[in-house]
Coordinates of C-alpha atoms in Angstrom, one line a residue:
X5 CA 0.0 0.0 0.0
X6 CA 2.3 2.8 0.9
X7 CA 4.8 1.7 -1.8
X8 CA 1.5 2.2 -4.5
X9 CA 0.8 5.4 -3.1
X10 CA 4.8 6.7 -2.7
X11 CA 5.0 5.5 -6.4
X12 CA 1.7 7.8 -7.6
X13 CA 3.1 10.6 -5.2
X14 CA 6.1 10.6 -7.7
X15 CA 4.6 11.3 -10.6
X16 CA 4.8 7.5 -11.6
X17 CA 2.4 4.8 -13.1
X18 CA 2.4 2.2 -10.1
X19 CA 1.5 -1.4 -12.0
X20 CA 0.4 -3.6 -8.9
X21 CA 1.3 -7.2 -9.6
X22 CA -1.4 -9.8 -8.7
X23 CA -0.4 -11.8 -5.4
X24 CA -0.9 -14.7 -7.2
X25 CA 2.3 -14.6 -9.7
X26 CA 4.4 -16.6 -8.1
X27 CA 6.6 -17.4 -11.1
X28 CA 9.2 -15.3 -12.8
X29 CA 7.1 -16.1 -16.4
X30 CA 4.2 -15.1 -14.6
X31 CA 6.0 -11.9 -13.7
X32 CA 7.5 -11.6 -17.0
X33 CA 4.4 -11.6 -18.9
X34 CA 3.5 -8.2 -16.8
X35 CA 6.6 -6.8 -17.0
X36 CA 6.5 -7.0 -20.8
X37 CA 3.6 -4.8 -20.8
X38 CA 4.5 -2.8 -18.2
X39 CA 7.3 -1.9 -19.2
X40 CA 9.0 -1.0 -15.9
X41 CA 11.8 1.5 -15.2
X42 CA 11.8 0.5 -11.3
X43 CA 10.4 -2.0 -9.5
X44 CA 9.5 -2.1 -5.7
X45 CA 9.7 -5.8 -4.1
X46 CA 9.7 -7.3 -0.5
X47 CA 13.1 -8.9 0.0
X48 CA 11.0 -12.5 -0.1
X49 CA 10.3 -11.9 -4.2
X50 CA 13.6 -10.3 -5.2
X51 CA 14.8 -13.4 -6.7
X52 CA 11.7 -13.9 -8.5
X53 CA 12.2 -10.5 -10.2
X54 CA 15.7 -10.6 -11.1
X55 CA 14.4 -13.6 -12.7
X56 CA 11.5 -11.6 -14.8
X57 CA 13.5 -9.1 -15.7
X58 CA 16.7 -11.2 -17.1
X59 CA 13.6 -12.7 -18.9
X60 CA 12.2 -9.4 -20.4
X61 CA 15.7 -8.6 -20.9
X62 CA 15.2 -5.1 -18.6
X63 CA 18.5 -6.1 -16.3
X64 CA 18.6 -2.4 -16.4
X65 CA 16.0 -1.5 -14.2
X66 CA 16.6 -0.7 -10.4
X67 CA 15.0 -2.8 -7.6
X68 CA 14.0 -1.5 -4.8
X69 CA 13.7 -4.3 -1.5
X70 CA 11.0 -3.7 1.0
X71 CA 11.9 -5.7 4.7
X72 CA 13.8 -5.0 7.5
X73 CA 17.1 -7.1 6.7
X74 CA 16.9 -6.2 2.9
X75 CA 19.8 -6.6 0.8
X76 CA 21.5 -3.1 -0.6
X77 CA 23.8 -3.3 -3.7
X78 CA 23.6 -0.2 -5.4
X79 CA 26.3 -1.1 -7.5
X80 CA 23.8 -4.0 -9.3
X81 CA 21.2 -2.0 -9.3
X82 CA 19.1 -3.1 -5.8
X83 CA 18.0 -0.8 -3.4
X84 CA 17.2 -1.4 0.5
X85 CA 14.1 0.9 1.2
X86 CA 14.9 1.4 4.1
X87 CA 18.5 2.8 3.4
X88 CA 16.8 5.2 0.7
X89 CA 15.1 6.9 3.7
X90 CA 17.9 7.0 5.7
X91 CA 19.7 9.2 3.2
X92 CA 19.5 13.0 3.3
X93 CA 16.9 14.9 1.2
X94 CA 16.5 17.8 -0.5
X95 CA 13.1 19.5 -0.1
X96 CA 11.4 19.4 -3.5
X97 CA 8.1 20.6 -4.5
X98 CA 5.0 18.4 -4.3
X99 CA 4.0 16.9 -7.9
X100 CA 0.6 18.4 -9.9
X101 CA -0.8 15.6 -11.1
X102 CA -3.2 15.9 -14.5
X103 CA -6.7 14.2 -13.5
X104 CA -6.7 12.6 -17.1
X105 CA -2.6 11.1 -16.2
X106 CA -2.6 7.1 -15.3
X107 CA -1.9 6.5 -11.9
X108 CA -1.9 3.0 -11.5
X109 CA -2.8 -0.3 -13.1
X110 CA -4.5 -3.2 -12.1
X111 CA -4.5 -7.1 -13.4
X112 CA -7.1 -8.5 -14.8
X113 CA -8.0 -12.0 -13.7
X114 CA -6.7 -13.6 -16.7
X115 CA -9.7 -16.2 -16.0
X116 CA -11.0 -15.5 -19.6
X117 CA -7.5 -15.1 -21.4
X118 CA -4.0 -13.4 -20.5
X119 CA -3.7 -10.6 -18.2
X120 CA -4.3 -7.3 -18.9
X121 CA -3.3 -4.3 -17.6
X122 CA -6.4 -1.7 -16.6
X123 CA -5.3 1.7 -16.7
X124 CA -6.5 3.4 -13.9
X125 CA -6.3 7.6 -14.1
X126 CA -5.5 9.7 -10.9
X127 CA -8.9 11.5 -12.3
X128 CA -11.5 7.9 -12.0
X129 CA -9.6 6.8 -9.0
X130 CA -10.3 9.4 -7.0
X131 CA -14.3 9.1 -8.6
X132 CA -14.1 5.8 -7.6
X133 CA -13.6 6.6 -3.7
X134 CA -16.0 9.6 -3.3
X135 CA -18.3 7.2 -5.0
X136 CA -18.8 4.9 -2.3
X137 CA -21.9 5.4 -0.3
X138 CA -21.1 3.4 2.3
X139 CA -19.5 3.6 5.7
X140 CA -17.3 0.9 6.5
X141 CA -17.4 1.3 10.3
X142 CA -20.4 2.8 12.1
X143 CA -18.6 2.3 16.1
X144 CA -14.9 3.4 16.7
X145 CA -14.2 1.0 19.0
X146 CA -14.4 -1.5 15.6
X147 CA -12.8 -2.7 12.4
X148 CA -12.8 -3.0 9.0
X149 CA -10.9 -5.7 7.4
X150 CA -9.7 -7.0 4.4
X151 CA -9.1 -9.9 3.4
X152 CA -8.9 -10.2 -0.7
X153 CA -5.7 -8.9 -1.7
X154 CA -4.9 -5.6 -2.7
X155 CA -3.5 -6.0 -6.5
X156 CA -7.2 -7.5 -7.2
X157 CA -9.9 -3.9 -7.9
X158 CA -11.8 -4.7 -5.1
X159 CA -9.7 -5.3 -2.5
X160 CA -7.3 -2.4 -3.5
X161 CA -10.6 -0.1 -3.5
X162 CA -12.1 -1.2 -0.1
X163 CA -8.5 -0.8 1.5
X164 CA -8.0 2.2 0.2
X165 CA -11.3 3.5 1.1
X166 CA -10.6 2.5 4.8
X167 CA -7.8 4.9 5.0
X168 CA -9.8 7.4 3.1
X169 CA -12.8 7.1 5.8
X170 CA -10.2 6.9 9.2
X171 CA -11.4 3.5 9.9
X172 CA -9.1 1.6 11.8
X173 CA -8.3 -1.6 8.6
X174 CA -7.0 -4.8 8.7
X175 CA -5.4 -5.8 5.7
X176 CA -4.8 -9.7 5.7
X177 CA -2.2 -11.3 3.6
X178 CA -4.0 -13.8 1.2
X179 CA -4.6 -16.7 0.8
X180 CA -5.7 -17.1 4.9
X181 CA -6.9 -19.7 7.1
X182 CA -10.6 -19.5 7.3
X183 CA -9.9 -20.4 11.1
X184 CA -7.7 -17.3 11.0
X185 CA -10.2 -14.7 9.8
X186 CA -12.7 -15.7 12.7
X187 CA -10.3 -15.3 15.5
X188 CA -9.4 -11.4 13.8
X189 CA -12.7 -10.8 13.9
X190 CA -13.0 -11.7 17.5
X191 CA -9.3 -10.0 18.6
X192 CA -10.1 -6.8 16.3
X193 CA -14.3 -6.9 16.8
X194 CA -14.5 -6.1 12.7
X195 CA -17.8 -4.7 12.0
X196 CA -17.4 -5.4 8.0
X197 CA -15.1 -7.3 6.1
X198 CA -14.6 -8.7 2.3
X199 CA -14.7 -11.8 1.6
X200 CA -14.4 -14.4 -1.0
X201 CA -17.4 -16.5 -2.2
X202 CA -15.1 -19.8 -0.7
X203 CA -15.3 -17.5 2.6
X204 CA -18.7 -17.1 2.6
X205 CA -19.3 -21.0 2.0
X206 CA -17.1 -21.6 5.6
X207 CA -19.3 -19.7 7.3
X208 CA -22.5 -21.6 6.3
X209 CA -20.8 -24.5 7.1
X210 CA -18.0 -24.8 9.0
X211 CA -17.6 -25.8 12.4
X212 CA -15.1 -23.3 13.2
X213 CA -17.5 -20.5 13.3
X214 CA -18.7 -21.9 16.7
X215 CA -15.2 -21.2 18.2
X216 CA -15.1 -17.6 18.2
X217 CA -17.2 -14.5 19.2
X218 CA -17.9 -12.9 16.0
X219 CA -21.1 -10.9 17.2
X220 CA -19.8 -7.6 16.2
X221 CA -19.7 -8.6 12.0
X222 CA -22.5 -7.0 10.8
X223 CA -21.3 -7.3 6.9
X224 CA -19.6 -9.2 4.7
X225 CA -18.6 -7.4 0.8
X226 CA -17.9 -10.1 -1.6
X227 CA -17.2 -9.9 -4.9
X228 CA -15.2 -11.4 -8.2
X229 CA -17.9 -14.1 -8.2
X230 CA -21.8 -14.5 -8.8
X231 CA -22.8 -15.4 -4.9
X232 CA -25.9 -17.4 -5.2
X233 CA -29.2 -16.2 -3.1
X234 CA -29.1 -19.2 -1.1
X235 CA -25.6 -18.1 0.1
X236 CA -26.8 -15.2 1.4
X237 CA -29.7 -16.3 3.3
X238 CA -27.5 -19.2 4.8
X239 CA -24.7 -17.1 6.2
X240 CA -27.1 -14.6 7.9
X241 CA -28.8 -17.6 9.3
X242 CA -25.9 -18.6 10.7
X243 CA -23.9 -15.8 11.9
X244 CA -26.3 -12.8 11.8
X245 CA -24.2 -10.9 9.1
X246 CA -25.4 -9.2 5.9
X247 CA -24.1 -9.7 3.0
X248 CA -23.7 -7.5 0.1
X249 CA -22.5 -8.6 -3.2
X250 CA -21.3 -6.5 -5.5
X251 CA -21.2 -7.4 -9.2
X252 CA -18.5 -5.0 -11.4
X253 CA -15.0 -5.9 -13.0
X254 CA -11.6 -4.4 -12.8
X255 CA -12.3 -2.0 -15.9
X256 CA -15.7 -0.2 -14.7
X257 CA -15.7 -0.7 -11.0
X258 CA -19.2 -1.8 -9.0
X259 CA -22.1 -1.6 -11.3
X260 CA -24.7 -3.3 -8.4
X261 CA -25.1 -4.9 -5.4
X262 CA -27.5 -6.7 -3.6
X263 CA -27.9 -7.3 0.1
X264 CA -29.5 -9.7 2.5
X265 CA -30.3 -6.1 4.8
X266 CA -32.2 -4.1 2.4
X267 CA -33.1 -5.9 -0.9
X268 CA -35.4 -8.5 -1.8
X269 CA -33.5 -11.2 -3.1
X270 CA -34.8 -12.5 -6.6
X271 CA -32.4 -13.8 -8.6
X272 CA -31.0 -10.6 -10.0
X273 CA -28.4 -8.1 -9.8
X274 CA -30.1 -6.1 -7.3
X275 CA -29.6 -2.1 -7.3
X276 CA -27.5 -0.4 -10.4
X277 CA -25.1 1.6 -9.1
X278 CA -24.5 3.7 -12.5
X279 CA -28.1 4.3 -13.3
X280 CA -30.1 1.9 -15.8
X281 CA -29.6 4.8 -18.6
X282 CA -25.9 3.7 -18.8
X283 CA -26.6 -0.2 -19.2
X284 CA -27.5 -2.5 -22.4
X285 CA -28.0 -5.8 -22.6
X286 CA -26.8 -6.5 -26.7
X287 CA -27.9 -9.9 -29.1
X288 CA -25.4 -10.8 -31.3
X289 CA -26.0 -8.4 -33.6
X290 CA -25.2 -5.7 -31.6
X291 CA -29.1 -4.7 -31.0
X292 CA -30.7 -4.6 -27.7
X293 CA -32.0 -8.2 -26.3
X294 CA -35.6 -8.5 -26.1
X295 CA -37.2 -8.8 -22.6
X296 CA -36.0 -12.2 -21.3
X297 CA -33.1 -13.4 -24.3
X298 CA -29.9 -13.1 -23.0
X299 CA -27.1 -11.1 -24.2
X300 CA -23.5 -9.3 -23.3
X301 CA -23.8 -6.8 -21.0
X302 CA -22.3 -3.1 -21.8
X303 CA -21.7 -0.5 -19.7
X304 CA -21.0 3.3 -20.0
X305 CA -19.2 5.1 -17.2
X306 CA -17.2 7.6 -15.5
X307 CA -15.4 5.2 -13.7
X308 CA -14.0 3.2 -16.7
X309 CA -10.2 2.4 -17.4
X310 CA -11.2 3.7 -21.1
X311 CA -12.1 7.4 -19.7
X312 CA -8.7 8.7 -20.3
X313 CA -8.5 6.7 -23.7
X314 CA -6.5 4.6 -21.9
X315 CA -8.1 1.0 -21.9
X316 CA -5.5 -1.4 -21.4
X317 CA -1.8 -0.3 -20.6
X318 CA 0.0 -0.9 -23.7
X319 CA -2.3 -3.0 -25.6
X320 CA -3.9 -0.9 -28.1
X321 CA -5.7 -4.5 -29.6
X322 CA -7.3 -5.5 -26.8
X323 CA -8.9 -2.3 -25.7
X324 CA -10.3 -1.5 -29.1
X325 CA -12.0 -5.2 -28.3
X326 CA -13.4 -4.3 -25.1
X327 CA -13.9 -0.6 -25.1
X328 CA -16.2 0.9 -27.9
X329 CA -16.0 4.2 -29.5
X330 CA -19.5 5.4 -28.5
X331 CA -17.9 4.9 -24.9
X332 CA -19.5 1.4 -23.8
X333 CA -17.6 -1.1 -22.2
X334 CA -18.3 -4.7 -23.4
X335 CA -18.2 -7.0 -20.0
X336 CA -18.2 -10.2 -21.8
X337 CA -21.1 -11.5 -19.4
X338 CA -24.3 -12.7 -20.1
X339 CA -27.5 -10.8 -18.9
X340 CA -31.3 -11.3 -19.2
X341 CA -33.7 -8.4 -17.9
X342 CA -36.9 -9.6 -17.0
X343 CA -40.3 -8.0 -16.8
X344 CA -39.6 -5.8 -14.0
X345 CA -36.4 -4.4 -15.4
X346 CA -34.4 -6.2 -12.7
X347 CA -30.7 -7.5 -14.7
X348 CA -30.1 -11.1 -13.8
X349 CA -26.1 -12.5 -14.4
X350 CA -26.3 -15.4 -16.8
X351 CA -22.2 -15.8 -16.3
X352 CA -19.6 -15.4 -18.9
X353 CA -19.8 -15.8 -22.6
X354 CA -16.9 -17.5 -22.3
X355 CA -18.5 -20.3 -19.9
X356 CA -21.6 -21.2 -22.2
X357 CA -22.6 -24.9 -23.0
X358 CA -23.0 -25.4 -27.1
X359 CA -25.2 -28.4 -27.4
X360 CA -27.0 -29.6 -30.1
X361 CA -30.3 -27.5 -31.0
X362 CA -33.1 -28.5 -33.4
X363 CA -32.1 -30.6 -36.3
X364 CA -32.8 -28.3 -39.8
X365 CA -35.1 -30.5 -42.4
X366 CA -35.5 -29.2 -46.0
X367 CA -37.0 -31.4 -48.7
X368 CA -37.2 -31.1 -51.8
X369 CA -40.7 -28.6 -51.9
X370 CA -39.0 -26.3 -49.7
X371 CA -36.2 -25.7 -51.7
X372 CA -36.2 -22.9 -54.4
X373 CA -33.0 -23.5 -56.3
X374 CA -31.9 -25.7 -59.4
X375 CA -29.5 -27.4 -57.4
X376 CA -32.3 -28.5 -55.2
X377 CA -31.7 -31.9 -55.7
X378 CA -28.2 -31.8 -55.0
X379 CA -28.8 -30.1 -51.6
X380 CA -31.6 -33.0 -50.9
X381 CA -29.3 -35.7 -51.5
X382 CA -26.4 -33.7 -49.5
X383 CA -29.2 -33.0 -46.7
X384 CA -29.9 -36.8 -46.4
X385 CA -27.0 -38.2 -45.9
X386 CA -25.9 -35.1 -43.3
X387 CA -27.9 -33.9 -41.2
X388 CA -27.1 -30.6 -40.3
X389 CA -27.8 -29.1 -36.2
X390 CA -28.4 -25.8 -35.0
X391 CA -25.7 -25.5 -32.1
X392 CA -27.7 -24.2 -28.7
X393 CA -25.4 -22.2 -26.6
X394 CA -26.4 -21.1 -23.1
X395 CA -24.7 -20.5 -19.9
X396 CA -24.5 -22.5 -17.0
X397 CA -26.0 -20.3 -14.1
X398 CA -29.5 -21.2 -14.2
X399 CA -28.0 -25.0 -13.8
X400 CA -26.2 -24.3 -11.0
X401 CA -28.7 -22.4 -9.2
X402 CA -31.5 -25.2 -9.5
X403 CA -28.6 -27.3 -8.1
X404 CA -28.1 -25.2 -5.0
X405 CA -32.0 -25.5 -4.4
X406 CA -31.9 -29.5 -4.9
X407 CA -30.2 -29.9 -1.3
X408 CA -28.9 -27.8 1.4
X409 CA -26.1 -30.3 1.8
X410 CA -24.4 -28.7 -1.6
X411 CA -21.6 -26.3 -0.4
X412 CA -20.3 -25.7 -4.0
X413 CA -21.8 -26.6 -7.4
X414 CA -20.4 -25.8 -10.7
X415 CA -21.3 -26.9 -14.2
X416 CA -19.7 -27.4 -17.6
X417 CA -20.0 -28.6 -21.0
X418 CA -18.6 -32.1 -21.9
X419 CA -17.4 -32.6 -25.5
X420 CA -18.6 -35.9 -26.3
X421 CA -16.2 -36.7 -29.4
X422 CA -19.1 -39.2 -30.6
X423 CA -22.0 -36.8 -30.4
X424 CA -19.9 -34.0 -31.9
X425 CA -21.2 -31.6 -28.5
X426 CA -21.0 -30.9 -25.5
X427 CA -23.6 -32.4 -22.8
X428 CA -23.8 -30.1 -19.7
X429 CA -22.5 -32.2 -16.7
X430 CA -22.5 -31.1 -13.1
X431 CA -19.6 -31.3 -10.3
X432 CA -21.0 -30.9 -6.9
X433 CA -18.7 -30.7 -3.2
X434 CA -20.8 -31.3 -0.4
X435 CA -21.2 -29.6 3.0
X436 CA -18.1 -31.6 5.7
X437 CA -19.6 -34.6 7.1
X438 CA -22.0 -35.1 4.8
X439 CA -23.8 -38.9 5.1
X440 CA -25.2 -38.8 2.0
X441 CA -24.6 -41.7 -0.8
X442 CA -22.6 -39.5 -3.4
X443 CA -24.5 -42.0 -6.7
X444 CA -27.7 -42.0 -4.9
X445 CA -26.8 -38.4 -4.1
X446 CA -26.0 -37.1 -8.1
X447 CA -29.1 -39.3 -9.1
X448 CA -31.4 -37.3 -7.7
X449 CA -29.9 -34.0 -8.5
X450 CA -29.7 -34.8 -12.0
X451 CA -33.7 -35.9 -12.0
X452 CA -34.5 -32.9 -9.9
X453 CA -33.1 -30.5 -12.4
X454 CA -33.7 -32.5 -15.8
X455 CA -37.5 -32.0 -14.4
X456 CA -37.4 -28.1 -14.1
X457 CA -35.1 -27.1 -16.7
X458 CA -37.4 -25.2 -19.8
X459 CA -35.7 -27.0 -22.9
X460 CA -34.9 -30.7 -23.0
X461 CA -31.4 -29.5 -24.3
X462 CA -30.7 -28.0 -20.8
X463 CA -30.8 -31.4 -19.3
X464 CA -27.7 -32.9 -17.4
X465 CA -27.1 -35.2 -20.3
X466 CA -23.9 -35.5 -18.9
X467 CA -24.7 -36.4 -15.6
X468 CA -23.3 -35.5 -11.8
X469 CA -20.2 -36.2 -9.9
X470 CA -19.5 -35.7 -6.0
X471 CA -16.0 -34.3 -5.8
X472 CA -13.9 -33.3 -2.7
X473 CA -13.3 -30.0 -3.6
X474 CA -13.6 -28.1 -7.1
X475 CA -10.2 -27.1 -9.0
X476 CA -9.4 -23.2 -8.7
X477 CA -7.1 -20.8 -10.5
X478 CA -4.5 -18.7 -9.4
X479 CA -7.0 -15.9 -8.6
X480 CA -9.1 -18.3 -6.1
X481 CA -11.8 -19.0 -8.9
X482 CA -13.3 -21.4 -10.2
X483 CA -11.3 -23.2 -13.0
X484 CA -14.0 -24.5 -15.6
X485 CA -11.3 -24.7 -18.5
X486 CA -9.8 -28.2 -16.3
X487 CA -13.2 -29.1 -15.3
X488 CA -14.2 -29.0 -19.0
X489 CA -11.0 -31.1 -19.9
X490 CA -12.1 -33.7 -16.7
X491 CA -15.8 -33.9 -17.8
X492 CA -14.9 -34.9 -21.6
X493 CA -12.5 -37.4 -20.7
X494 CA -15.3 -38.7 -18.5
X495 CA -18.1 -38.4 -20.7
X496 CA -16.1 -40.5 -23.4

């Protein structure tokens, strides 16, 4: 934290590397778009940079080491911190910073493809943090704390905005014991904290929560991932706690939330942060969906990493992708509004099932041209399917409401090299101690939801499986591209 603001104070673009990079390729791929001219470590990563940079072939570039016993070579280029401070200064004027200048960067996930780096101007930053209409502490004598890392958007901003509000913050280093975050709460008495949707699933079920006091939690701000209703309900069933999801992305910010304290929870999005004027849910022909068809969300905002003209740091392709002329941001995720006008996440494009659709029939009557006969034959001997594509959520959540004894559900598309598509197939984890039989178990969840779903092509075709605990990327998420790889070789 204070290296990302001394950095911004300087007049210099501070490119936060994601916690998770824990190789020197990993690093390397930032650094090459980065670009770097200095690089600020703690003396446990130095190593690990050199590393990068001999990679990037930037042996040039001066390190800076953060920690108490810190190595100090100035002659190779590394710097102790601490030794820097120690050396006299001359005063020197305070820096004017242009509103409309980048300040920092922050990582994508890299879930849906390689990193990229959102530029972040000191201009939308600052938007960002007046924006917030909450208070993170409403007693002194409490906490705020924070425990998703601070190279991810929201972690960095609900950090940050602890500071900004004089709340006394706790900033956790990730990834930590779940055990560990109750007995914080209980030493610190935190009022709010963030938490992962993996969090959020230990306190609905784990037996740790009975150890501690945690009576003065009143919220919990998750984000990064959809957070099923049911979630919600369970963990203020259980500990008395809010919770407040917030749905946005590293380029635009929050664009809603929904809580367990104030909204009526429905399946959707809850309430729009940027105002329903700056939303559209787009077909694929770039029109606006109809009422109930799903499409890719876009948003327009103040608060995007495009405002400047900036996109992506130093990857001019990849912005013109994702941010529009007309100044909409395409989110890659799928929407539907209903009746009511509420927005209901559908997950990402990237994540829908293509499975086999209505088979096309011409004959011969049908068919207007002189090669009709041609085509018939042709059409005889091939048949030729429309290819349905839709995305898993509404699966998942009909899992969730099968059994209480579900802690986390996910479901994919299996590639059946026979068929020629892929049959949607759930992977369930159940809650600890579970007695259930796991095949009598999956039975029933796959007849429960094959009996609800709207089209027979939505049908678990590909069947359940009890796992003991779903595969995650780097960033803590879900990883669906494995599970799709595990399900085909299962389903053939």
């Amino acid at each position: 934290m204070v290296a990302t603001h001394g950095i911004m104070a300087a007049g210099a673009i501070a490119a936060i590397l994601p916690i998770e990079c824990k190789s020197s390729q990993e690093v390397a791929d930032i650094c090459k778009q980065a670009c770097p001219t200095l690089a600020v470590v703690h003396a446990s990563t130095l190593e690990t940079m050199k590393d990068a940079l001999a990679t990037c072939m930037m042996t040039d570039v001066q390190i800076v080491v953060i920690g108490q016993d810190a190595k100090h070579d100035p002659k190779n280029g590394i710097h102790s911190l601490h030794k820097l401070i120690e050396q006299p200064r001359h005063d020197a004027e305070a820096m004017v910073m242009d509103p409309n200048d980048i300040s920092f960067t922050i990582c994508t996930s890299g879930t849906s493809g390689p990193r990229k780096l959102a530029a972040i101007s000191h201009g939308v930053a600052a938007l960002r943090q007046s924006s917030a209409s909450y208070s993170l502490i409403t007693n002194k004598a409490h906490s705020y704390m924070s425990c998703q890392p601070i190279s991810l958007a929201f972690g960095n901003a609900n950090a940050n905005l602890g500071i900004h509000q004089r709340a006394r913050t706790v900033v956790c280093r990730t990834p930590i014991p779940f055990e560990t975050i109750c007995a914080l709460i209980e030493r610190f008495k935190v009022e709010r904290t963030s938490a992962s949707l993996w969090t959020l699933l230990d306190f609905t079920h784990s037996p740790v929560v009975d150890k501690y006091d945690l009576s003065t939690l009143k919220c919990i701000l998750s984000s990064g991932q959809h957070v099923p209703d049911a979630v919600m309900k369970a963990v203020k069933a259980r500990i008395n706690a809010d919770v407040i999801a917030i749905y946005g992305s590293t380029e635009c910010a929050a664009i809603s939330s929904r809580s367990t304290a104030d909204y009526t929870l429905n399946g959707s999005e809850g309430k729009i942060l940027l105002g329903r004027e700056n939303l559209r849910v787009v077909d694929e022909d770039g029109n606006d969906a109809a009422v109930g068809q799903p499409g890719e969300l876009w948003v327009k905002s103040y608060k995007l990493a495009s405002v400047c003209d900036n996109g992506y740091y130093n990857n001019p392709e990849a912005s013109a992708k994702a941010f529009r002329e007309d100044g909409y941001y395409r989110t890659g995720d799928y929407f539907v509004v209903d009746n009511d006008g509420n927005y209901q996440y559908r997950g990402r494009m990237s994540d829908r099932i293509r499975t086999k659709g209505k088979t096309v029939n011409v004959t011969r009557e049908q068919s207007n041209t002189k090669h009709d006969g041609l085509i018939c034959v042709l059409l005889t001997l091939m048949m030729m399917m429309m290819i349905m594509q839709f995305p898993p959520a509404f699966l998942e959540d009909l899992c969730y409401q099968y059994s209480e004894d579900i802690r986390e559900c996910c479901v994919v598309g299996a590639f059946s090299t026979i068929l020629g598509y892929e049959l949607p197939r759930a992977y369930v984890v159940l809650v600890e101690n579970s007695k259930k039989d796991q095949q009598a178990f999956t039975d029933g969840l796959v007849s429960y939801v094959n009996n609800r779903v709207p089209q027979a092509e939505m049908q678990l075709s590909g069947g359940a499986k009890c796992l003991e605990k779903l595969p995650l990327t780097t960033s803590y998420r879900v990883d669906r591209y494995k599970l799709r790889g595990i399900a085909q070789e299962e389903v053939n």
